[in-house]
JSON list of C-alpha atoms in Angstrom, two decimals:
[
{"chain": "T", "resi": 28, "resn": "UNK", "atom": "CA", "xyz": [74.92, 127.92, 129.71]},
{"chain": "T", "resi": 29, "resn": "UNK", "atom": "CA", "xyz": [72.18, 127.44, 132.19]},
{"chain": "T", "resi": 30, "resn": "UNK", "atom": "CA", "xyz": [72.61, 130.23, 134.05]},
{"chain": "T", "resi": 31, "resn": "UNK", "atom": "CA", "xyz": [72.52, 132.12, 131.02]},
{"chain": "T", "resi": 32, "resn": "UNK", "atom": "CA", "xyz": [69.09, 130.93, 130.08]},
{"chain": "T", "resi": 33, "resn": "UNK", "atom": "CA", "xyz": [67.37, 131.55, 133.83]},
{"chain": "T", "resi": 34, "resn": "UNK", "atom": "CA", "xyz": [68.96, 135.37, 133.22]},
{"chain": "T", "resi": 35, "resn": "UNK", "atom": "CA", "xyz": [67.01, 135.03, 130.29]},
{"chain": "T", "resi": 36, "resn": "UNK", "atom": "CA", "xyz": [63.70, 134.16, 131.20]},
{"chain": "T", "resi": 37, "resn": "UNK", "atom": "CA", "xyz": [63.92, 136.59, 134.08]},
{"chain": "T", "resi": 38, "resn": "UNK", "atom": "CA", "xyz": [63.68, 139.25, 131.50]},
{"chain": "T", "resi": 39, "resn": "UNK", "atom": "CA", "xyz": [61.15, 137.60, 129.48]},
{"chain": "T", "resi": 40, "resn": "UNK", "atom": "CA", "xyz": [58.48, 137.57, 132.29]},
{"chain": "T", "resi": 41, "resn": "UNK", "atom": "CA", "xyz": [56.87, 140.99, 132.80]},
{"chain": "T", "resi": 42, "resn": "UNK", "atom": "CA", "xyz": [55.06, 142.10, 135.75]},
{"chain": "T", "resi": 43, "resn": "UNK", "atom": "CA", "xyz": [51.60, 143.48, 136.40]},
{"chain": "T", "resi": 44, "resn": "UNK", "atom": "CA", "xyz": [53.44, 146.91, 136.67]},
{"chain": "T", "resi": 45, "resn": "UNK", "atom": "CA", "xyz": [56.02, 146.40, 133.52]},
{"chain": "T", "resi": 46, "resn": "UNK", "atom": "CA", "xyz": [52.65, 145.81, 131.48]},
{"chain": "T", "resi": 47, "resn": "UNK", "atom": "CA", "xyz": [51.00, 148.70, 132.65]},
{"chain": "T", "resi": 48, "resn": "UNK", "atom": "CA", "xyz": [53.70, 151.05, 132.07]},
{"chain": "T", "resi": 49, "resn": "UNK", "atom": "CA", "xyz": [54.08, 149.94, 128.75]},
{"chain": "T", "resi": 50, "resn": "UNK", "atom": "CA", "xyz": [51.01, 149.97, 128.09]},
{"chain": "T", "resi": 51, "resn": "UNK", "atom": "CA", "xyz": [49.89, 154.05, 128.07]},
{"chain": "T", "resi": 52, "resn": "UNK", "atom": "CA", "xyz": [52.76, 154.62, 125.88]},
{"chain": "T", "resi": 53, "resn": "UNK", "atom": "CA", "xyz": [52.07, 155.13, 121.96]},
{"chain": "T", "resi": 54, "resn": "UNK", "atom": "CA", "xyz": [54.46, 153.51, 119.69]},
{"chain": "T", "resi": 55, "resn": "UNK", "atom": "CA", "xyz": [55.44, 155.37, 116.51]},
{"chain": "T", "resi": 56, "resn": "UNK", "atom": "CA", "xyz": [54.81, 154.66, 113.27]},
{"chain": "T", "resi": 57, "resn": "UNK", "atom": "CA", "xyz": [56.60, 155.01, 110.08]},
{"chain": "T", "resi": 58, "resn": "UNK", "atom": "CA", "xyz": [55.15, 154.93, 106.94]},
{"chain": "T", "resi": 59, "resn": "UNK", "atom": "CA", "xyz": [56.97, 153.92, 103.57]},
{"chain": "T", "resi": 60, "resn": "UNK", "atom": "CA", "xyz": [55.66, 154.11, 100.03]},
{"chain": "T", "resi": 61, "resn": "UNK", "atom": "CA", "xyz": [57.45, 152.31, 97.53]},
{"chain": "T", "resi": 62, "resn": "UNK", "atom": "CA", "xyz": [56.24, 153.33, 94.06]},
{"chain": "T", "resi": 63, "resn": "UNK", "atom": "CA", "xyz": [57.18, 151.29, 90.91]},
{"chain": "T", "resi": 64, "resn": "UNK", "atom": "CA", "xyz": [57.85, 153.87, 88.62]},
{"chain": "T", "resi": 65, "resn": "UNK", "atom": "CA", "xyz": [60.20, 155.32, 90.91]},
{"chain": "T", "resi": 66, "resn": "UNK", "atom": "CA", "xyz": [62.86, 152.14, 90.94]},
{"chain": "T", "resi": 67, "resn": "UNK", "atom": "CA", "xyz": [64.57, 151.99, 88.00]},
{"chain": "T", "resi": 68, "resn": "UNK", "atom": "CA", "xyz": [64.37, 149.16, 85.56]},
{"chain": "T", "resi": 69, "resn": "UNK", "atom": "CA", "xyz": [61.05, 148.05, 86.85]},
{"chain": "T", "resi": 70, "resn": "UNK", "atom": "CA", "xyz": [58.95, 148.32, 83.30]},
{"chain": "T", "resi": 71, "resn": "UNK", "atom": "CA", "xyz": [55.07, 146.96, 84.00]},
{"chain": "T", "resi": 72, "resn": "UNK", "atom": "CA", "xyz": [54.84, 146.92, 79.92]},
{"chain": "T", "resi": 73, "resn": "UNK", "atom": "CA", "xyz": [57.25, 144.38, 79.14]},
{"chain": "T", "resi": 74, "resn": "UNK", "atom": "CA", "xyz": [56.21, 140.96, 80.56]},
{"chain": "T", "resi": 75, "resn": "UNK", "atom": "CA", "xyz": [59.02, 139.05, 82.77]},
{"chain": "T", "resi": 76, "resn": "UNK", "atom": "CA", "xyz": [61.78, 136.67, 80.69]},
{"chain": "T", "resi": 77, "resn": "UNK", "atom": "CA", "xyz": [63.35, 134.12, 82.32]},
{"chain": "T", "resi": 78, "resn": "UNK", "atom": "CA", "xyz": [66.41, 134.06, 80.48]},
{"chain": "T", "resi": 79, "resn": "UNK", "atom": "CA", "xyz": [68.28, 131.68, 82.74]},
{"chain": "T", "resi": 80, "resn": "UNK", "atom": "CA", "xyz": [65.71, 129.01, 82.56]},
{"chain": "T", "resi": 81, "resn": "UNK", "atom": "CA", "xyz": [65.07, 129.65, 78.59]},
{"chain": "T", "resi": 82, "resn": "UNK", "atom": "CA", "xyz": [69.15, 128.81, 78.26]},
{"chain": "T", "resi": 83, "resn": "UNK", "atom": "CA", "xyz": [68.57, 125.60, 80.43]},
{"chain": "T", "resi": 84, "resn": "UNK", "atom": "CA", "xyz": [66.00, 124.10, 78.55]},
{"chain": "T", "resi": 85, "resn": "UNK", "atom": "CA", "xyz": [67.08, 125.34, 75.33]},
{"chain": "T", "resi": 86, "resn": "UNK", "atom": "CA", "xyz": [64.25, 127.38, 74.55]},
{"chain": "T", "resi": 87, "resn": "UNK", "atom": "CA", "xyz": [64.42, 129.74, 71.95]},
{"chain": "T", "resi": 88, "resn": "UNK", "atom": "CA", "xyz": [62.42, 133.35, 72.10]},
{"chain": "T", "resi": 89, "resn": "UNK", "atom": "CA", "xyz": [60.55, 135.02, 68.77]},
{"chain": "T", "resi": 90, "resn": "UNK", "atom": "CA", "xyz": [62.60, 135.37, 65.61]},
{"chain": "T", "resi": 91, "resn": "UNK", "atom": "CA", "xyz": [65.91, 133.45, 67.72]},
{"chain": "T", "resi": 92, "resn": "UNK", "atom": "CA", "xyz": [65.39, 129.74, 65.90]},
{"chain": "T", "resi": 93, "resn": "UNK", "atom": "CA", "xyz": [66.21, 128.81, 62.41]},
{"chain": "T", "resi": 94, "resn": "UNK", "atom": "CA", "xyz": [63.87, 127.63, 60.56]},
{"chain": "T", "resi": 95, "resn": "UNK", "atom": "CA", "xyz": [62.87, 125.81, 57.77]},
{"chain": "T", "resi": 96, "resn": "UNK", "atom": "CA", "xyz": [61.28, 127.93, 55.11]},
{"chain": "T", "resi": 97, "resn": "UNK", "atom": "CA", "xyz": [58.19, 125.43, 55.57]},
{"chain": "T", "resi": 98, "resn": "UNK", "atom": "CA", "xyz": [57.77, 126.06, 58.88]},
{"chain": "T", "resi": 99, "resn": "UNK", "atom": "CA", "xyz": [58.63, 129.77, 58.42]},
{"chain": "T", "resi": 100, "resn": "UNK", "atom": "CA", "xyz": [55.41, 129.77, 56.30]},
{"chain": "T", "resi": 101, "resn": "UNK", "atom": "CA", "xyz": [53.33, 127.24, 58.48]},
{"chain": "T", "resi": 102, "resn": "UNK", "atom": "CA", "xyz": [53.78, 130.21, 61.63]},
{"chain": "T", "resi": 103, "resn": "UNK", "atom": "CA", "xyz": [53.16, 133.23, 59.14]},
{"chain": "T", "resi": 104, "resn": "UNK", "atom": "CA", "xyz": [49.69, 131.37, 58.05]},
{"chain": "T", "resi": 105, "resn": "UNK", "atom": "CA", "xyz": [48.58, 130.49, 61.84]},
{"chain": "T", "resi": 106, "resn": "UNK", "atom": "CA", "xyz": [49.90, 134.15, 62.96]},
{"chain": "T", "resi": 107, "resn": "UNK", "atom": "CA", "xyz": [47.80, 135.80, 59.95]},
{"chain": "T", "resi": 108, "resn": "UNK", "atom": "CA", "xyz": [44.25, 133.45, 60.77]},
{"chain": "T", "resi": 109, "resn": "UNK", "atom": "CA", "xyz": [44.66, 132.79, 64.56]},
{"chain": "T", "resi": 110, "resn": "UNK", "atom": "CA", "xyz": [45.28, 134.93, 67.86]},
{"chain": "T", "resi": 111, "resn": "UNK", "atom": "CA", "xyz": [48.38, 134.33, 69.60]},
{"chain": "T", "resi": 112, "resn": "UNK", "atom": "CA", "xyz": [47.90, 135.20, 73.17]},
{"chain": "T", "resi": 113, "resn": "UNK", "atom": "CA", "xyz": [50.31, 137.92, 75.08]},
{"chain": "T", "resi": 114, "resn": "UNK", "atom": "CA", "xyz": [51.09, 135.37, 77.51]},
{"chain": "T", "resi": 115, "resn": "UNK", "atom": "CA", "xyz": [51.87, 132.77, 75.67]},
{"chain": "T", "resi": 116, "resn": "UNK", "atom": "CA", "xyz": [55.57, 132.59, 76.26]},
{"chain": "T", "resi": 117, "resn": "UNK", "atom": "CA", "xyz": [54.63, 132.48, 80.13]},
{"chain": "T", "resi": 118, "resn": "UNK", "atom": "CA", "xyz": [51.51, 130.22, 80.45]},
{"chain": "T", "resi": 119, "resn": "UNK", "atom": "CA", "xyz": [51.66, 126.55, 80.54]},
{"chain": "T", "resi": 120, "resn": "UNK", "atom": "CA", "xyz": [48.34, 125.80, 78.86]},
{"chain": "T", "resi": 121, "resn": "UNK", "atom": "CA", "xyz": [50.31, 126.22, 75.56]},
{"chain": "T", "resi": 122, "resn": "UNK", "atom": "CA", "xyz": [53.18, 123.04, 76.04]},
{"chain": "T", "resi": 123, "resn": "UNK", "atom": "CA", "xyz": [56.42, 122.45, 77.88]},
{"chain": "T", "resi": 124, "resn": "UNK", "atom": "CA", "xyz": [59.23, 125.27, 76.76]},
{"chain": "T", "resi": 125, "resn": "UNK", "atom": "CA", "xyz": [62.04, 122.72, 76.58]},
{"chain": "T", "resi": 126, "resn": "UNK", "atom": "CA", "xyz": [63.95, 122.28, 73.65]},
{"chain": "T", "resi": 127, "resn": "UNK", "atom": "CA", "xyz": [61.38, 124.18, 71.31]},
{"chain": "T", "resi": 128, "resn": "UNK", "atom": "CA", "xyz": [61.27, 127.54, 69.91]},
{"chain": "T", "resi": 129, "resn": "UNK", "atom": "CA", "xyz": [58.34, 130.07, 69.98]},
{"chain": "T", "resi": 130, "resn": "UNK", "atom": "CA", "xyz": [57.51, 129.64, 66.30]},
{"chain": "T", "resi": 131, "resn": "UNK", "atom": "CA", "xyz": [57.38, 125.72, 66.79]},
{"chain": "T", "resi": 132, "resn": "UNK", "atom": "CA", "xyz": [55.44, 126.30, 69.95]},
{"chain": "T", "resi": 133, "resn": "UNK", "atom": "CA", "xyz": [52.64, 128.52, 68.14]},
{"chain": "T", "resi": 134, "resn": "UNK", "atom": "CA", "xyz": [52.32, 125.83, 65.45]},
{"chain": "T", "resi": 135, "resn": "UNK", "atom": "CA", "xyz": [52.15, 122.79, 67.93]},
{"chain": "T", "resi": 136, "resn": "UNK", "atom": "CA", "xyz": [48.92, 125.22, 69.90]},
{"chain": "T", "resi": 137, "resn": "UNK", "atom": "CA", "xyz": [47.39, 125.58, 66.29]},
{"chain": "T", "resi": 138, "resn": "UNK", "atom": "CA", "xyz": [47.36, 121.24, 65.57]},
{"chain": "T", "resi": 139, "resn": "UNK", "atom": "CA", "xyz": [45.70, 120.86, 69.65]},
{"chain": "T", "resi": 140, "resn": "UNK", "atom": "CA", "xyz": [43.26, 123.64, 69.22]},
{"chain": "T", "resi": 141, "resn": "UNK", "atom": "CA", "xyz": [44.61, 126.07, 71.51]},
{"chain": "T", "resi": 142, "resn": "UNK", "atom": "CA", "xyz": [44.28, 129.04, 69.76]},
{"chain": "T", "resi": 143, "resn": "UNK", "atom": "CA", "xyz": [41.47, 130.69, 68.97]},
{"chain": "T", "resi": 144, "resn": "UNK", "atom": "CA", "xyz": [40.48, 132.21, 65.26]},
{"chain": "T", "resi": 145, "resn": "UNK", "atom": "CA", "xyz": [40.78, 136.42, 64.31]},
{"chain": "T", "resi": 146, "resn": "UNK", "atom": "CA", "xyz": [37.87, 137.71, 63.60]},
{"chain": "T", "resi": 147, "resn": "UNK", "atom": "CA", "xyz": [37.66, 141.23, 61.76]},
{"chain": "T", "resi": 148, "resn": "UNK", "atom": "CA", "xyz": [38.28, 143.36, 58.71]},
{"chain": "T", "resi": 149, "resn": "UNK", "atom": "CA", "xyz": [41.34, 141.05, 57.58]},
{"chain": "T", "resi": 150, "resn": "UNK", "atom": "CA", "xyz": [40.11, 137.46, 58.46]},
{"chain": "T", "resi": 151, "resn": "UNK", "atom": "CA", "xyz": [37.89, 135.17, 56.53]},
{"chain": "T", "resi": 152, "resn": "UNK", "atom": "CA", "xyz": [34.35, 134.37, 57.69]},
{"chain": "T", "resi": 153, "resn": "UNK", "atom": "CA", "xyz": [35.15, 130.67, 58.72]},
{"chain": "T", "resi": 154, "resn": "UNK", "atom": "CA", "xyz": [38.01, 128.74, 60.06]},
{"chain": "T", "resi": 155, "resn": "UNK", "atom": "CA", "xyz": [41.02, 128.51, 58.39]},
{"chain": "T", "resi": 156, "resn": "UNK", "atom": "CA", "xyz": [42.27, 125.14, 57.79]},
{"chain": "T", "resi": 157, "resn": "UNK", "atom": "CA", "xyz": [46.53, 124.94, 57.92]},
{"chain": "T", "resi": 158, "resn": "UNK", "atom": "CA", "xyz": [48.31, 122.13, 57.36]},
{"chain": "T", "resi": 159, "resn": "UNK", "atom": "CA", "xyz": [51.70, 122.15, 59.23]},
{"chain": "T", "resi": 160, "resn": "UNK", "atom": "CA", "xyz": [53.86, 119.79, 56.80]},
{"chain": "T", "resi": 161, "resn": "UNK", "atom": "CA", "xyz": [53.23, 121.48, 53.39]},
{"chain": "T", "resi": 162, "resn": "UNK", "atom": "CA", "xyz": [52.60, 124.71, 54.54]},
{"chain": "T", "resi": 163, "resn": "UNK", "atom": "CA", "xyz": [49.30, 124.77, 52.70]},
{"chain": "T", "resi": 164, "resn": "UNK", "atom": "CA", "xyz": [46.07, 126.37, 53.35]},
{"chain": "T", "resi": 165, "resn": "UNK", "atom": "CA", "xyz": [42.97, 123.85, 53.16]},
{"chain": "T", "resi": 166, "resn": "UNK", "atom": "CA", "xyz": [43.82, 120.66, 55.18]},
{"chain": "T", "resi": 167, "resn": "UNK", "atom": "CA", "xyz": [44.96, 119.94, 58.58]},
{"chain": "T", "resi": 168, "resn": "UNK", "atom": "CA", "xyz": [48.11, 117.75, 59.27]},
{"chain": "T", "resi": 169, "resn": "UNK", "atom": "CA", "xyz": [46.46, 114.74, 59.88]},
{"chain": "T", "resi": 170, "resn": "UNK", "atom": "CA", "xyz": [45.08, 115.01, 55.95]},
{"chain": "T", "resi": 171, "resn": "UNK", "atom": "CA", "xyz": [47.80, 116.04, 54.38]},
{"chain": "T", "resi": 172, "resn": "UNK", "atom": "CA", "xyz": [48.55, 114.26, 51.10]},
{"chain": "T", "resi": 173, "resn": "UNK", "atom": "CA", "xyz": [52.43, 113.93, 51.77]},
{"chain": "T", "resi": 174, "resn": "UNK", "atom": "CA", "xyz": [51.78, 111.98, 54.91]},
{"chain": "T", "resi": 175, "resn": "UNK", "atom": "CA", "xyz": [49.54, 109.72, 53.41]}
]
């Protein structure tokens, strides 16, 4: 084995001359373009799933869960006053994935404040109050009548 690593470095260790021979000589280059329309499957519209980790934490995409006609109506009202954000799905800002569903998700970012309110042709001129028990337009959670 040790003579095999002196062979080695002999070869390792260029002369004056080896450098200067190799040094006049141009190398040549190849260029590659890889394009991302041309590989198929590769869509830039559709955001990235993680399906493998969404079945290991038992998190459930849009219109997957069922739900409880309350809470059914609790994500309508939030969806119809309050922006839900494209990345919502992949952003932590919005809560942990585990165990959850995206409805339940959008409804827990409503009660912290997370989202922010429509504005436009269709929404009202002030912020819309939505209470997430009773499914009711006009109090929050923490003032809602059947918790009290």
């Amino acid at each position: 084995i040790d003579s095999f690593q002196q062979s080695s470095k002999k070869d390792l260790t260029l002369t004056p001359q080896k450098k200067q021979a190799g040094g006049n000589k141009k190398l040549k280059t190849v260029g590659v373009v890889a394009s991302p329309k041309g590989i198929e499957g590769n869509d830039r519209d559709e955001p990235y799933v993680p399906t493998y980790i969404h079945k290991n934490v038992l998190y459930l995409r849009r219109g997957e869960a069922a739900l409880s006609p309350q809470t059914q109506k609790t994500f309508a009202l939030v969806e119809q006053h309050f922006v839900v954000p494209r990345d919502f799905e992949q952003s932590r800002k919005y809560g942990p994935l585990s165990g959850t569903s995206f409805e339940e998700r959008v409804i827990a970012a409503y009660n912290l404040g997370l989202l922010q309110p429509k504005y436009g042709p269709e929404s009202t001129d002030g912020i819309v109050e939505i209470c997430s028990v009773c499914a009711v337009e006009g109090h929050k959670r923490d003032e809602c009548p059947k918790l009290l």
